Each structure stands twice: as structure tokens, then as C-alpha cells.
Amino acid sequence: MSRLGVGVIGVGSIADMHLGAYAANPRVQLVGVYDLNQERSAQKAETFGVERVHPTLDGLLADPQIDAVSICTWNDSHAEIATAALDAGKHVLVEKPLSRTVDEAEALEAAVARNDRYLQVGFVRRFGANARVLKSFVDDGMLGHVYHARATNIRRLGNPGGWFADSRRSGGGPLIDIGVHVLDLCWYFMGTPKAVTVSAVTHSPLGNRANVTSLSRYKVADYDPSRSDVEDFAAALIRFDNGASLSLETSYSLHALQDRLEVAVFGERGGAELEPELRIATELADTVLNLAPQIDHLSFDFAEGFAAEVAHFVALCLGEAEEVAPVSHGAEVMRMLGGVYESARTGREIRLG
Ligand SMILES: NC(=O)c1ccc[n+]([C@@H]2O[C@H](COP(=O)([O-])OP(=O)(O)OC[C@H]3O[C@@H](n4cnc5c(N)ncnc54)[C@H](O)[C@@H]3O)[C@@H](O)[C@H]2O)c1
């Protein structure tokens, strides 16, 4: 059996999910890690049984035993590191969001085009068991034309601080961090239509309350509650070239009564909620039914989802699978996110493309 040599770049919180999934995958040899923080690299290498700690990025990318890399760094280096990896002949799995900006995303599309290598965007929620079941329903035409979707990811007290709240390193706040998951899922189940207009608002009155953000459940490797220059809240209406529409709401800080996660799509023949729990609405025998598939994970499960995402990436690199989350999808999502920020900044509807 051929094994894929893998390197992991950036070994903070979410890299544990990648490292754990690779370590458990018999088709993978975990060859190397690299992080700005060498102590953290050494510790993660020991925990997950990685062969080499590379002190430099160039060293890891020059390692002939590494065929593919996961990039789990802050958003500001996704495009630069992914480009270098592709140009070094490696396949790439890059964490979401693909990049900080549309320009960076389009440069990555060019890097994929000039190299005969794959780039898989870390849209991990597409790989969850609930999403895989819903995708089968969509592909079988059970929902018909999906004409509206609702994407909600509301945290009332969920500003992680640190680099997430530093726009220079993150590119934005909840929209680019957690809104991206629900926007992408809705768009995926809508059949990835072309977005044509975006009308949006953002608000930021709450995020920089150090006393409150320090209570946040969401902590990162360089957590610093004292600084936030990203939005607290974003809301948008996106229209697509097939007549469909999508409404989005997302926040780190909001005086809502509870956190809320919702991914809902509404079609001419049926509808579905993926989150908070998979349910499919359909019509049969002159009535309306809610179907609850018999699967273990009706909601996204991190361990199951990352194992499936990584298994797919490995199969893709070994030439045994079709792309599910290609760079073009990551770039189109970045165009929508860029449109949201642009519309909020200018106070008007933005026409894309
Ligand atoms: N898919 C998901 O559900 C999910 C969840 C959380 C985070 N993420 C994404 O994963 C990425 C990392 O997030 P995190 O929560 O693990 O952050 P983190 O701060 O915990 O870890 C990031 C690590 O990357 C290192 N790093 C940063 N820039 C680097 C560079 N240029 N070169 C080498 N190392 C560098 C840091 O030292 C740190 O160890 C982000 O893009 C984030 O959006 C995805």
C-alpha cells in the first residue's frame, strides 16, 4: 500500500485535529512539522509521533519525503505558505478561510493552475456525516431547486481575542472565522451558484471589552484579551445568478439570549436543516414530513469530521478521489466575504464580478 508523506505547518489548536487524523490514518507517514514557535513544534511532534521538527519553512518544503502539507497557521500566511508549498511540488490542505483577501485567493488559484498539484480548502463541515447524507439527498434531487438559505452562527460571548481579533492577522472577525462555515455549507447545498450581489452591515460596539472577552470559552495559542479591531456582528443578503438568495448572520459578541448555529436550505421539492441537527422536510402522500436519518452524528462532530476531511485529502493526493473542496470554491467564498465587508464599509449593495 502506498503511503503519503505529510508535513503540518502551524501546530496550534486546530492542528491537533489534523495531526490526530493523520496519525490514525494507516495510509499516512507523518514526516515533519514546522511552527514559528519551535518549542510547540517539538512538543506536538512528540505527542503525535512526527519524525522531524523542521526549524524553517524552507527546510520542510525541501523535505523529499513530504508529498503533502496541512497549513494550520493564522490566516495572514495561508496564501504565502500555500503558494510556496505548491511551487515546491506539495499538495496542500489549507485551513479555512482560504486567505484574508480576494487578491490572495486569486493568486492561489493561479498557483494551483501552474502546478499539477491539489489544493483542498479546509471546509471541514462539508465532510461531516450529516453533511454527507444531506449532499446525497441534494444530488438525488430530493430538494429540487434550492431558492433560499439561512446561515447563522451567533456567539454571544465568543470573541477568542489573540490573533482572531487582530484584523492584520485574521482578515476580519466572526464573518471570516465562523460565518465562513455556515455560508459555505449553504452555498454547497445550493449547488455553488455564482453570487451576483451582496448587501451587508457590520457592527462593532462590544468586542473590545477585555473584562468580558477574558471570560470567553474560545482561547487560542497567543490569547490576548486586550485588543480587538474586528467586527462583532455581520449580517448579509446575497443574491445568486440562478435567482436564489442567502441570508447570513454571525457574531462573536451580541446581546442574544443564546448562541445559535443554523444551516437551513429551502427548495421547491423539499428543505433541510443541517445544523443544529440534520432534518429533511419533504412531501409524500399529500402531507409534509420531517425525516431524521439514522446516523451517529446528526450534528457536526469534530473528530469524525476532521478524520473524514483528512481521509479524503489523502485519497485525493493518492489519485483515488475527486475534489470536494477545490481552490475555486475557496476563492468564490472569499469573493462573497469580501463583498460583505465592502458593502458594510460603503453602505451600499455590491455587484460581484
Ligand atoms: N476548521 C475549523 O473548524 C477551524 C477551527 C479553528 C481554527 N481554524 C483555522 O485554523 C487556523 C489556525 O487556527 P488555530 O485556532 O489553530 O490558531 P492557533 O493560534 O491556536 O495556532 C496557530 C499556530 O500557527 C503558528 N503560526 C502562525 N503563523 C505562522 C507562520 N507564518 N509560520 C509558521 N507558523 C505560524 C502559531 O505559532 C501557532 O502555533 C486558522 O486559519 C483558523 O481559521 C479552523
XYZ file of N, CA and C in Angstrom, residues 55-271:
651
model
N 13.192 23.380 11.585
C 13.322 24.727 12.149
C 12.920 25.836 11.187
N 12.812 25.513 9.870
C 12.413 26.552 8.901
C 11.351 25.992 7.954
N 10.586 26.921 7.376
C 9.586 26.527 6.370
C 10.282 25.957 5.140
N 11.349 26.643 4.700
C 12.069 26.183 3.504
C 12.571 24.752 3.700
N 13.035 24.459 4.914
C 13.537 23.111 5.210
C 12.429 22.082 5.062
N 11.252 22.384 5.597
C 10.141 21.427 5.487
C 9.740 21.249 4.018
N 9.671 22.380 3.294
C 9.214 22.287 1.896
C 10.241 21.597 1.002
N 11.507 21.573 1.441
C 12.548 20.888 0.656
C 12.670 19.408 1.032
N 11.900 18.977 2.029
C 11.998 17.586 2.500
C 11.397 16.646 1.444
N 12.229 15.791 0.818
C 11.730 14.963 -0.292
C 10.727 13.900 0.153
N 10.691 13.613 1.458
C 9.726 12.598 1.922
C 8.325 13.175 2.123
N 8.210 14.501 2.030
C 6.902 15.130 2.232
C 6.224 15.355 0.882
N 5.073 14.687 0.706
C 4.295 14.827 -0.534
C 3.212 15.884 -0.394
N 2.742 16.101 0.828
C 1.564 16.946 1.032
C 1.671 17.630 2.385
N 1.048 18.817 2.482
C 1.086 19.537 3.763
C -0.299 20.002 4.164
N -0.512 20.075 5.478
C -1.637 20.806 6.046
C -1.102 22.138 6.523
N -1.829 23.211 6.212
C -1.441 24.546 6.673
C -2.463 25.011 7.699
N -1.998 25.136 8.950
C -2.885 25.474 10.072
C -2.367 26.711 10.798
N -1.812 27.648 10.021
C -1.286 28.892 10.592
C -2.390 29.934 10.654
N -2.066 31.127 11.190
C -3.019 32.233 11.170
C -3.365 32.562 9.714
N -4.474 33.233 9.513
C -4.965 33.470 8.153
C -4.000 34.304 7.302
N -3.169 35.154 7.946
C -2.318 36.056 7.157
C -1.230 35.333 6.381
N -0.950 34.080 6.729
C 0.109 33.377 5.994
C -0.422 32.236 5.126
N -1.745 32.013 5.106
C -2.269 30.900 4.305
C -1.813 30.993 2.845
N -2.009 32.170 2.222
C -1.745 32.282 0.782
C -0.247 32.141 0.493
N 0.567 32.818 1.289
C 2.020 32.801 1.040
C 2.591 31.384 1.217
N 2.185 30.725 2.293
C 2.739 29.389 2.557
C 2.181 28.375 1.552
N 0.884 28.489 1.237
C 0.289 27.544 0.269
C 0.939 27.699 -1.103
N 1.216 28.937 -1.496
C 1.880 29.160 -2.791
C 3.267 28.532 -2.791
N 4.011 28.763 -1.715
C 5.364 28.191 -1.629
C 5.297 26.661 -1.662
N 4.310 26.086 -0.982
C 4.191 24.621 -0.938
C 3.840 24.064 -2.321
N 2.898 24.709 -2.995
C 2.515 24.246 -4.345
C 3.708 24.348 -5.295
N 4.426 25.479 -5.204
C 5.588 25.671 -6.085
C 6.714 24.691 -5.747
N 6.698 24.165 -4.513
C 7.690 23.147 -4.130
C 7.201 21.739 -4.480
N 6.038 21.649 -5.136
C 5.542 20.346 -5.601
C 4.719 19.580 -4.586
N 4.252 20.273 -3.521
C 3.447 19.577 -2.496
C 1.963 19.804 -2.765
N 1.131 18.800 -2.433
C -0.309 19.009 -2.355
C -0.602 19.756 -1.053
N -1.715 20.491 -1.041
C -1.988 21.373 0.101
C -3.413 21.188 0.611
N -3.524 21.016 1.928
C -4.813 21.158 2.625
C -4.660 22.400 3.491
N -5.400 23.462 3.161
C -5.224 24.718 3.894
C -6.489 25.013 4.691
N -6.271 25.363 5.956
C -7.407 25.663 6.829
C -8.251 26.806 6.264
N -9.516 26.825 6.660
C -10.380 27.933 6.293
C -10.037 29.153 7.140
N -10.260 30.365 6.687
C -10.628 30.723 5.320
C -9.417 30.524 4.398
N -9.694 30.372 3.090
C -8.591 30.139 2.148
C -7.500 31.197 2.317
N -7.917 32.454 2.552
C -6.955 33.560 2.620
C -7.609 34.693 3.399
N -6.919 35.842 3.443
C -7.524 37.014 4.091
C -8.304 37.845 3.090
N -7.874 37.831 1.824
C -8.454 38.738 0.832
C -8.737 37.991 -0.479
N -9.528 38.659 -1.334
C -9.836 38.093 -2.651
C -8.563 38.037 -3.504
N -7.732 39.075 -3.424
C -6.490 39.080 -4.221
C -5.619 37.874 -3.875
N -5.496 37.594 -2.570
C -4.695 36.438 -2.152
C -5.317 35.145 -2.677
N -6.647 35.067 -2.644
C -7.335 33.852 -3.106
C -7.090 33.644 -4.600
N -7.120 34.742 -5.363
C -6.931 34.610 -6.813
C -5.478 34.272 -7.150
N -4.545 34.765 -6.339
C -3.136 34.377 -6.540
C -2.974 32.878 -6.282
N -3.734 32.362 -5.331
C -3.665 30.919 -5.044
C -4.278 30.098 -6.171
N -5.351 30.606 -6.757
C -5.924 29.899 -7.917
C -4.867 29.785 -9.023
N -4.109 30.864 -9.214
C -3.055 30.851 -10.242
C -1.954 29.864 -9.870
N -1.619 29.793 -8.584
C -0.552 28.872 -8.144
C -0.974 27.422 -8.356
N -2.263 27.129 -8.123
C -2.757 25.764 -8.364
C -2.723 25.471 -9.865
N -3.122 26.467 -10.660
C -3.181 26.259 -12.117
C -1.794 25.989 -12.711
N -0.739 26.629 -12.160
C 0.596 26.443 -12.778
C 1.324 25.211 -12.240
N 0.766 24.604 -11.185
C 1.404 23.401 -10.627
C 0.411 22.243 -10.744
N 0.876 21.093 -11.064
C -0.011 19.935 -11.196
C -0.233 19.329 -9.808
N -0.782 20.124 -8.897
C -0.977 19.695 -7.521
C -2.366 20.093 -7.052
N -2.862 19.402 -6.018
C -4.183 19.729 -5.468
C -4.064 20.734 -4.336
N -5.056 21.599 -4.247
C -5.256 22.394 -3.035
C -6.669 22.112 -2.561
N -6.780 21.547 -1.367
C -8.095 21.313 -0.762
C -8.315 22.385 0.307
N -9.457 23.076 0.224
C -9.777 24.104 1.220
C -10.370 23.404 2.448
N -9.991 23.880 3.644
C -10.427 23.209 4.876
C -11.878 23.475 5.252
N -12.765 23.224 4.296
C -14.197 23.321 4.585
C -14.632 22.009 5.246
N -14.161 21.824 6.486
C -14.296 20.525 7.151
C -15.749 20.124 7.337
N -16.635 21.117 7.464
C -18.031 20.777 7.745
C -18.738 20.136 6.551
N -18.164 20.277 5.354
C -18.692 19.538 4.198
C -18.495 18.028 4.378
N -17.517 17.660 5.235
C -17.152 16.247 5.363
C -17.810 15.557 6.557
N -18.561 16.311 7.365
C -19.256 15.694 8.487
C -20.292 14.691 7.994
N -20.613 13.718 8.840
C -21.561 12.666 8.437
C -22.908 13.273 8.058
N -23.358 14.291 8.811
C -24.665 14.894 8.496
C -24.632 15.572 7.122
N -23.512 16.240 6.809
C -23.402 16.917 5.517
C -23.327 15.908 4.368
N -22.660 14.796 4.601
C -22.551 13.791 3.528
C -23.926 13.211 3.195
N -24.734 12.996 4.228
C -26.091 12.476 3.983
C -26.933 13.518 3.237
N -26.871 14.760 3.709
C -27.684 15.792 3.048
C -27.254 15.983 1.593
N -25.942 15.899 1.340
C -25.458 16.059 -0.044
C -26.057 14.979 -0.938
N -26.197 13.752 -0.424
C -26.812 12.681 -1.230
C -28.259 13.032 -1.561
N -28.974 13.569 -0.579
C -30.364 13.975 -0.838
C -30.415 15.069 -1.912
N -29.523 16.040 -1.793
C -29.496 17.140 -2.768
C -29.176 16.581 -4.154
N -28.142 15.730 -4.227
C -27.731 15.173 -5.518
C -28.815 14.312 -6.138
N -29.637 13.661 -5.309
C -30.744 12.845 -5.816
C -31.952 13.698 -6.217
N -31.846 15.015 -6.063
C -32.934 15.906 -6.470
C -34.073 15.984 -5.467
N -33.864 15.502 -4.237
C -34.958 15.466 -3.259
C -35.411 16.860 -2.820
N -34.503 17.864 -2.948
C -34.881 19.215 -2.548
C -35.331 20.056 -3.741
N -35.021 19.594 -4.947
C -35.299 20.402 -6.132
C -34.422 21.648 -6.129
N -34.848 22.669 -6.869
C -34.080 23.919 -6.918
C -34.123 24.579 -5.543
N -32.952 24.815 -4.954
C -32.889 25.477 -3.637
C -32.889 26.985 -3.882
N -33.955 27.653 -3.442
C -34.099 29.083 -3.775
C -33.790 30.013 -2.611
N -33.670 29.469 -1.387
C -33.257 30.338 -0.282
C -32.517 29.509 0.762
N -31.591 30.177 1.463
C -30.845 29.504 2.539
C -30.624 30.496 3.670
N -30.546 29.926 4.880
C -30.318 30.764 6.054
C -29.083 30.234 6.793
N -28.097 31.106 6.945
C -26.811 30.725 7.554
C -26.606 31.569 8.806
N -26.584 30.919 9.963
C -26.477 31.662 11.225
C -25.410 31.024 12.103
N -24.487 31.841 12.590
C -23.510 31.343 13.561
C -23.293 32.454 14.579
N -24.120 32.439 15.603
C -24.124 33.505 16.603
C -23.467 33.017 17.887
N -22.421 33.728 18.313
C -21.879 33.552 19.662
C -22.190 34.840 20.422
N -22.694 34.697 21.621
C -22.991 35.907 22.392
C -21.758 36.400 23.142
N -20.831 35.482 23.469
C -19.634 35.843 24.231
C -18.496 34.956 23.720
N -18.143 35.174 22.462
C -17.223 34.214 21.839
C -16.123 34.861 21.041
N -15.666 36.066 21.499
C -14.505 36.670 20.850
C -13.259 35.996 21.417
N -12.508 35.231 20.602
C -11.370 34.480 21.149
C -10.207 35.385 21.525
N -10.236 36.683 21.115
C -9.083 37.549 21.365
C -7.892 37.088 20.545
N -6.660 37.428 20.990
C -5.456 36.990 20.282
C -5.511 37.362 18.810
N -4.960 36.507 17.974
C -4.860 36.844 16.553
C -6.232 36.886 15.874
N -7.224 36.149 16.399
C -8.553 36.156 15.780
C -9.156 37.564 15.783
N -8.792 38.362 16.827
C -9.360 39.701 16.977
C -8.450 40.775 16.406
N -7.355 40.356 15.788
C -6.360 41.268 15.199
C -6.523 41.184 13.682
N -7.174 42.190 13.085
C -7.551 42.092 11.671
C -6.340 41.904 10.757
N -5.178 42.389 11.190
C -3.992 42.236 10.339
C -3.665 40.744 10.136
N -3.819 39.963 11.193
C -3.517 38.530 11.066
C -4.727 37.693 10.652
N -5.935 38.143 10.984
C -7.121 37.320 10.710
C -7.829 37.706 9.420
N -7.761 39.015 9.051
C -8.517 39.483 7.884
C -9.933 39.889 8.226
N -10.367 39.662 9.476
C -11.729 40.025 9.874
C -12.147 39.210 11.083
N -13.373 39.428 11.514
C -13.865 38.818 12.744
C -14.716 37.582 12.525
N -15.888 37.530 13.151
C -16.712 36.320 13.083
C -17.107 35.948 11.656
N -17.234 36.949 10.787
C -17.628 36.635 9.407
C -16.635 35.678 8.758
N -15.344 36.040 8.831
C -14.316 35.262 8.124
C -13.925 34.016 8.931
N -14.260 34.019 10.233
C -13.842 32.909 11.093
C -14.927 31.834 11.227
N -16.121 32.225 11.652
C -17.161 31.210 11.890
C -18.349 31.360 10.925
N -18.566 32.605 10.433
C -19.608 32.790 9.414
C -19.260 32.016 8.157
N -17.954 31.916 7.882
C -17.497 31.234 6.664
C -18.000 29.784 6.604
N -18.062 29.097 7.756
C -18.518 27.698 7.768
C -19.968 27.587 7.300
N -20.835 28.426 7.882
C -22.273 28.280 7.584
C -22.601 28.832 6.203
N -21.911 29.906 5.810
C -22.092 30.429 4.447
C -21.696 29.352 3.446
N -20.522 28.759 3.650
C -20.051 27.748 2.702
C -21.004 26.555 2.629
N -21.485 26.096 3.781
C -22.371 24.918 3.770
C -23.636 25.205 2.966
N -24.262 26.345 3.232
C -25.492 26.683 2.492
C -25.204 26.732 0.992
N -24.110 27.413 0.655
C -23.760 27.596 -0.764
C -23.486 26.241 -1.428
N -22.843 25.343 -0.698
C -22.529 23.990 -1.189
C -23.826 23.234 -1.500
N -24.793 23.300 -0.567
C -26.046 22.565 -0.792
C -26.954 23.267 -1.806
N -26.688 24.543 -2.081
C -27.426 25.256 -3.127
C -26.890 24.894 -4.519
N -25.747 24.174 -4.558
C -25.155 23.794 -5.848
C -24.113 24.790 -6.331
N -23.502 25.558 -5.411
C -22.448 26.541 -5.687
C -22.791 27.494 -6.842
N -23.956 28.156 -6.784
C -24.275 29.143 -7.827
C -23.356 30.360 -7.733
N -23.330 31.143 -8.799
C -22.471 32.342 -8.836
C -23.158 33.469 -8.072
N -22.445 34.049 -7.102
C -23.002 35.181 -6.349
C -22.945 36.429 -7.224
N -24.033 37.196 -7.250
C -24.032 38.403 -8.094
C -24.100 39.702 -7.299
N -24.858 39.720 -6.190
C -24.882 40.952 -5.386
C -24.811 40.608 -3.903
N -24.271 41.560 -3.140
C -24.193 41.422 -1.687
C -24.613 42.748 -1.057
N -25.531 42.672 -0.099
C -25.873 43.847 0.689
C -25.678 43.481 2.152
N -24.884 44.259 2.876
C -24.484 43.794 4.211
C -24.223 44.946 5.170
N -24.244 44.593 6.450
C -23.840 45.528 7.509
C -22.903 44.800 8.472
N -22.038 45.560 9.120
C -21.285 45.030 10.266
C -21.417 46.040 11.407
N -21.284 45.548 12.642
C -21.320 46.419 13.826
C -20.218 45.977 14.781
N -19.672 46.946 15.535
C -18.575 46.608 16.460
C -18.643 47.340 17.800
N -19.754 47.373 18.475
C -19.772 48.128 19.727
C -19.285 47.363 20.961
N -19.134 46.039 20.879
C -18.964 45.246 22.108
C -17.620 44.544 22.273
N -16.923 44.271 21.169
C -15.857 43.259 21.175
C -14.666 43.536 22.052
N -14.326 44.819 22.249
C -13.068 45.106 22.918
C -13.223 45.281 24.431
N -14.143 44.538 25.029
C -14.319 44.619 26.484
C -13.428 43.554 27.119
N -12.216 43.940 27.510
C -11.229 42.956 27.981
C -11.786 42.125 29.137
N -12.576 42.767 30.028
C -13.082 42.012 31.180
C -14.028 40.904 30.740
N -14.792 41.164 29.673
C -15.761 40.161 29.232
C -15.106 39.153 28.296
N -14.246 39.626 27.382
C -13.637 38.662 26.457
C -12.744 37.673 27.209
N -12.234 38.076 28.354
C -11.395 37.132 29.105
C -12.223 35.961 29.644
N -13.547 36.132 29.651
C -14.414 35.030 30.076
C -14.763 34.098 28.916
N -14.349 34.505 27.714
C -14.720 33.728 26.536
C -14.257 32.273 26.656
N -15.075 31.382 26.133
C -14.721 29.962 26.149
C -13.673 29.637 25.091
N -13.474 30.557 24.135
C -12.671 30.242 22.973
C -11.281 30.844 23.130
N -10.300 30.031 23.464
C -8.943 30.526 23.687
C -8.001 29.981 22.613
N -7.032 30.822 22.211
C -6.087 30.393 21.178
C -4.665 30.433 21.723
N -3.720 29.969 20.885
C -2.351 29.801 21.360
C -1.732 31.108 21.854
N -2.042 32.246 21.196
C -1.447 33.510 21.650
C -2.548 34.426 22.186
N -3.404 33.879 23.015
C -4.574 34.598 23.536
C -4.181 35.923 24.208
N -4.841 36.990 23.790
C -4.620 38.310 24.397
C -5.955 39.051 24.362
N -6.623 39.162 25.505
C -7.974 39.720 25.504
C -8.014 41.238 25.369
N -6.840 41.889 25.332
C -6.839 43.348 25.452
C -7.101 44.071 24.140
N -7.145 43.354 23.024
C -7.195 44.047 21.754
C -8.153 43.356 20.776
N -9.083 44.117 20.223
C -9.950 43.597 19.164
C -10.262 44.728 18.206
N -9.912 44.577 16.925
C -10.286 45.594 15.945
C -11.095 44.968 14.805
N -11.783 43.858 15.109
C -12.635 43.218 14.103
C -14.105 43.448 14.456
N -14.978 43.155 13.484
C -16.412 43.360 13.733
C -16.906 42.399 14.827
N -17.962 42.825 15.535
C -18.629 41.933 16.495
C -19.690 41.099 15.798
N -20.300 41.719 14.762
C -21.512 41.152 14.170
C -21.539 41.501 12.685
N -22.013 40.581 11.863
C -22.227 40.867 10.431
C -23.541 40.234 9.995
N -24.258 40.935 9.130
C -25.489 40.392 8.527
C -25.466 40.711 7.040
N -25.943 39.773 6.218
C -25.859 39.981 4.763
C -27.000 39.292 4.042
N -27.333 39.857 2.886
C -28.216 39.188 1.929
C -27.430 39.054 0.627
N -27.295 37.810 0.166
C -26.547 37.536 -1.068
C -27.518 36.980 -2.104
N -27.447 37.534 -3.328
C -28.283 37.025 -4.430
C -27.390 36.294 -5.429
N -27.948 35.255 -6.067
C -27.178 34.417 -6.990
C -27.764 34.485 -8.409
N -26.938 34.058 -9.378
C -27.357 34.188 -10.781
C -28.504 33.252 -11.156
N -28.807 32.261 -10.321
C -29.935 31.362 -10.607
C -31.210 31.814 -9.882
N -31.188 33.046 -9.348
C -32.374 33.582 -8.673
C -32.432 33.271 -7.187
N -31.546 32.420 -6.699
C -31.572 32.033 -5.288
C -30.995 33.143 -4.407
N -31.279 33.039 -3.102
C -30.798 34.043 -2.151
C -30.344 33.359 -0.870
N -29.518 34.076 -0.116
C -28.977 33.523 1.135
C -28.905 34.655 2.155
N -29.424 34.403 3.348
C -29.261 35.412 4.405
C -28.327 34.852 5.466
N -27.472 35.734 5.963
C -26.382 35.334 6.859
C -26.357 36.246 8.076
N -26.204 35.659 9.249
C -25.956 36.446 10.465
C -24.874 35.734 11.267
N -23.895 36.496 11.740
C -22.841 35.865 12.527
C -22.256 36.863 13.521
N -21.828 36.369 14.679
C -21.266 37.282 15.686
C -20.278 36.557 16.599
N -19.367 37.356 17.170
C -18.567 36.941 18.323
C -19.225 37.460 19.605
N -19.741 38.707 19.510
C -20.313 39.372 20.690
C -21.660 39.933 20.285
N -22.707 39.521 20.991
C -24.049 40.004 20.657
C -24.931 39.764 21.873
N -25.785 40.735 22.186
C -26.692 40.534 23.309
C -27.888 39.690 22.850
N -27.595 38.491 22.402
C -28.620 37.495 22.071
C -28.862 36.672 23.341
N -29.995 36.010 23.421
C -30.297 35.244 24.632
C -29.524 33.930 24.677
N -29.073 33.474 23.505
C -28.277 32.252 23.480
C -27.444 32.194 22.203
N -26.417 31.354 22.207
C -25.667 31.072 20.987
C -26.616 30.378 20.005
N -26.345 30.544 18.714
C -27.233 29.894 17.741
C -26.446 29.490 16.494
N -26.621 28.236 16.090
C -25.992 27.715 14.873
C -27.114 27.182 13.994
N -27.213 27.699 12.781
C -28.279 27.234 11.899
C -27.784 27.216 10.452
N -28.004 26.077 9.805
C -27.730 25.944 8.375
C -28.999 25.353 7.782
N -29.762 26.169 7.056
C -31.067 25.721 6.541
C -31.178 26.077 5.074
N -31.654 25.107 4.285
C -31.846 25.347 2.848
C -33.273 24.990 2.459
N -33.853 25.803 1.589
C -35.267 25.666 1.238
C -35.397 25.523 -0.277
N -35.921 24.362 -0.715
C -36.037 24.102 -2.145
C -37.479 23.948 -2.595
N -37.659 23.792 -3.901
C -39.019 23.681 -4.463
C -39.664 22.344 -4.133
N -38.865 21.309 -3.898
C -39.424 19.982 -3.574
C -39.268 19.601 -2.108
N -38.308 20.213 -1.428
C -38.077 19.881 -0.028
C -37.114 20.868 0.592
N -36.915 20.727 1.888
C -35.985 21.619 2.585
C -35.192 20.809 3.592
